[in-house]
Amino acid sequence: MLFVPHSLLLLKEALIFCLEGNEDQILHKKALEDSIIETCETYLLPWLESAVVDGNDEETLSSILQIFQIILSRASDNKSVKFAEMLASSSWFSLSFGFMGLFPTDHVKSAVYLVISSIVDKVLGFNYGETIRDACIYLPPDPAELMYLLGQCGSDDFNLASCQCAILVILYVCSFYNERLAADNQILASVEQYILLNGGKFPHEVPGSLMLTLLVHLYAFVRGISFRCSIPHSPEAEKTLFHAMSCNEWDLLLIRVHLIALKWLFQNGELMEPLSFQLLNFCKTFCDDRIITLSGSSQFVDIQMIAELVYSGENCISSLLVSLLNQMVKEGAEDEILSVANVITEILVTFPCTSDQFMSCGIVDALGSIYVSPYSSRIKTVCSLLIFNILYSASGVTFTCDNDVWLALTMKLLDCFNSSLHHTSSDQERKILIGILCLILNHSANKVLIEPAKAIILNHCLVLMMDGIVQEACAKGPSLFQHNQETAFGDFLILMLLLIFFSLQSLHAILEASIDWQDFLQYSDETQSFSVLGIPCHDLCRLMHFGPSPVKLIASQCLLELLTRISDQRSFLNAELRCSAKYLKSIIAVTEGMVFSQDSRVAENCGACLSVVLGWERFGIKEKAMIRESKWSRLILEEFAVALTAPGLTSKSFTNQQKVAANIAVSLLQLSQVPDWLTSLFNESLVSGIVANLSARNVTAEIVNLFSELMAKKYLNQEHIAGLHNLFQVCRRQAYEGGGSKAQPSSEKKTGMARSSEDVRALLFDMMLGHRAVSYTTVEMEQERLLREIDSFFFQESSLREQR
Ligand SMILES: *[C@@H]1O[C@H](CO)[C@@H](O)[C@H](O)[C@H]1NC(C)=O
Ligand SMILES: *[C@@H]1O[C@H](CO)[C@@H](O)[C@H](O)[C@H]1NC(C)=O
Ligand SMILES: *[C@@H]1O[C@H](CO)[C@@H](O)[C@H](O)[C@H]1NC(C)=O
Ligand SMILES: *[C@@H]1O[C@H](CO)[C@@H](O)[C@H](O)[C@H]1NC(C)=O
Ligand SMILES: *[C@@H]1O[C@H](CO)[C@@H](O)[C@H](O)[C@H]1NC(C)=O
Ligand SMILES: *[C@@H]1O[C@H](CO)[C@@H](O)[C@H](O)[C@H]1NC(C)=O
């Protein structure tokens, strides 16, 4: 053991040598310094811990404390902070009082407190350690005595007062590392007594706001802890501190704070006023340097903490934010509105479900006031985005009680459209407003926000604007193709078409009874404009034919929606078709033409439209004639037949569209009068060829469905059925064996938020696609559909066998 003191001395000298400031050999010195720090961590600290248990070697303890002290006070910032954190989280404070108990000398005491003060400097900042250095000689070596001192009146005794500051600092630091100098109820009692006895003129010494801030945080932490264990508290002390908080300066954001403390603070209704001021400050700093606050890991109040608190509920942050917003809107403080709105948006991004909370605090009302005041376009844009995001992430339940608020807001938004009818405006704000209208309409499909939705659908200005832009688009003819979302006109057109799509959905959900869907089977120049927000099928066909691909997609989606509604209503009312044969033929021609579309979603929509129209054959002679005349269907199916029997001969794009063609074939087979050409096409040799050429890998649900239909209509012989039976058995086995690949994480739903009008458009687009009746989103769904179709094929096969 004799050589231990010498080794420590050597270590210390080496450390000092490393930290000495000349520039040569800097790399070697760094490496040596690192390895010394590592030695401290891995050998000396554990050794100290065991020394508390059995050692009584004061000299060694002092040497080690000196080395630690040198690292804490002289190593580079990063290294010393890391070292301080390491010590603090290794129960350093309990350990320290252990040393002082074992070696009750002044020398050890001052060395121990010096190390503690350096740790405090590193982990709290602001020279809080100074309070401990100042009071060092008066500080007792025993935690129980510390607690006792804290509970005394220090106003007449300068030394006692400075001890008390040091004790508060030590207690505060301990709170972050889950260390306690005494039982929770004892700490609470001492802190309360300190407040009661010194409440008149604390805080002392250290610049006022620093110490008061620390006291507030400490008190809140202790209260938060004791609340959990239902330890009683002194209302008088609470009152005294709250009073100090409202008359003196303190700063929530100044030092790191424990989540428990923050939570307790924001649960106190009496603190609304001071906290609201603090929260506004937070919003301002958040917007000034978003990056710094977001990446700061050292437990300063940051957006993550605030968001988590809002998410956890049971506190007043959301209502404080909303009332701040309200107040700032009334005061016309643009910068502050921006700050608060940004913070709320950030919280929504982190936890979309907090949207409901903000709504129940009245955020919609607060934001609505923006539109009746002369605010800058920048403010209106930010607030509109916030409304959009709230609507986007709100769950339906919250709306039921808020109908009036939303109606009022909707009317204000609609007024914005009335005031200027520049429909080619590329203005961000206007686009976001359209996005909001779309979301209201989408919600109305779930039977909430019905009145606001009606106001939109029946708004005359909007209807006129819609007509205007659709006419302008149609008038462009083939050159419309160039107007994709990159151009101002295309961008606006896409948004307006999305609005039409959601309007059609909403019409179906809330105004079904008063809509004559056949009104949409008109030429746009035949009638004066609609009284509801919609678009004639004919115009949709033109947009599909000439438009760029996003326009094609939305228009085809709208057309499918309209045709489906017309079909349903006709079946229900047994209504005769009111449009001309020519009109219907042009719809058929356009949709048939686009079954070959590059975009498989457009192709699917068009295929589905065609199937709907083919289904009208059962309604009357007029329809029968038109469908018989259709030449394209024949071409499509002949190509389909070739693709199935001689796959090499067809173009790649056609193989992608086989599903669509199979569906059309099924629709044709279901006609009351199957066209002759179809019967001769699917003759025995063709079907044999298809069955021979199919392999289990390329069987789809649509193909199976087609064979079910062929079987039902007696196009298959026994040999075909046997062949298909075997083939489908193989498919089924493969689907089950491939169950392993089913386990792959299904593409989880993106809960995006909009930060710009481009995001708004993208989110609306995804929402529209989410409504698609046939959506081939995941491999699993596809697989499931295939198995279902195969099962129904087998079922049908066995029932046919029984009939025989
Ligand atoms: C200290 O750490 C920060 C971030 O961890 C880093 O960016 C910086 O370069 C480090 N400084 C030194 C001197 O290592
Ligand atoms: C839009 O409506 C659909 C169907 O009613 C619903 O499932 C979806 O969640 C809604 N989307 C939003 C963002 O509200
Ligand atoms: C829209 O403007 C027209 C004329 O500019 C006016 O008559 C009408 O009342 C306005 N509508 C709304 C809802 O303000
Ligand atoms: C089906 O797959 C087989 C091989 O897996 C291939 O030879 C054949 O061309 C495919 N048939 C069709 C119709 O794509
Ligand atoms: C079946 O149809 C093909 C043309 O689609 C024709 O070439 C063939 O001769 C027909 N076979 C029979 C047996 O009718
Ligand atoms: C595919 O179909 C063609 C045409 O019916 C036929 O001649 C050929 O033999 C089939 N191929 C296979 C692999 O059965």
Short mmCIF file of N, CA, C and O and ligand atoms in Angstrom, two decimals, residues 30 76-79, ligand 1:
data_model
loop_
_atom_site.label_atom_id
_atom_site.label_comp_id
_atom_site.label_asym_id
_atom_site.label_seq_id
_atom_site.Cartn_x
_atom_site.Cartn_y
_atom_site.Cartn_z
N LYS A 30 -3.48 15.09 -25.23
CA LYS A 30 -4.91 14.77 -25.23
C LYS A 30 -5.14 13.30 -24.91
O LYS A 30 -6.02 12.96 -24.12
N SER A 76 -11.04 20.59 -20.51
CA SER A 76 -11.86 21.32 -21.49
C SER A 76 -13.35 21.16 -21.14
O SER A 76 -13.72 20.24 -20.42
N ASP A 77 -14.14 22.07 -21.66
CA ASP A 77 -15.53 22.13 -21.24
C ASP A 77 -16.26 20.81 -21.41
O ASP A 77 -16.91 20.33 -20.49
N ASN A 78 -16.13 20.24 -22.60
CA ASN A 78 -16.86 19.00 -22.85
C ASN A 78 -16.46 17.90 -21.86
O ASN A 78 -17.31 17.20 -21.33
N LYS A 79 -15.15 17.77 -21.64
CA LYS A 79 -14.67 16.68 -20.79
C LYS A 79 -15.08 16.89 -19.35
O LYS A 79 -15.49 15.94 -18.67
C1 LIG B 1 -17.92 19.67 -27.53
O1 LIG B 1 -19.10 18.97 -27.86
C2 LIG B 1 -19.81 19.55 -28.91
C3 LIG B 1 -21.11 18.80 -29.10
O2 LIG B 1 -21.14 17.61 -28.43
C4 LIG B 1 -18.97 19.52 -30.17
O3 LIG B 1 -19.68 20.11 -31.25
C5 LIG B 1 -17.68 20.28 -29.91
O4 LIG B 1 -16.86 20.18 -31.04
C6 LIG B 1 -16.97 19.69 -28.70
N1 LIG B 1 -15.81 20.49 -28.40
C7 LIG B 1 -14.62 20.00 -28.20
C8 LIG B 1 -13.53 20.95 -27.90
O5 LIG B 1 -14.43 18.80 -28.28
#
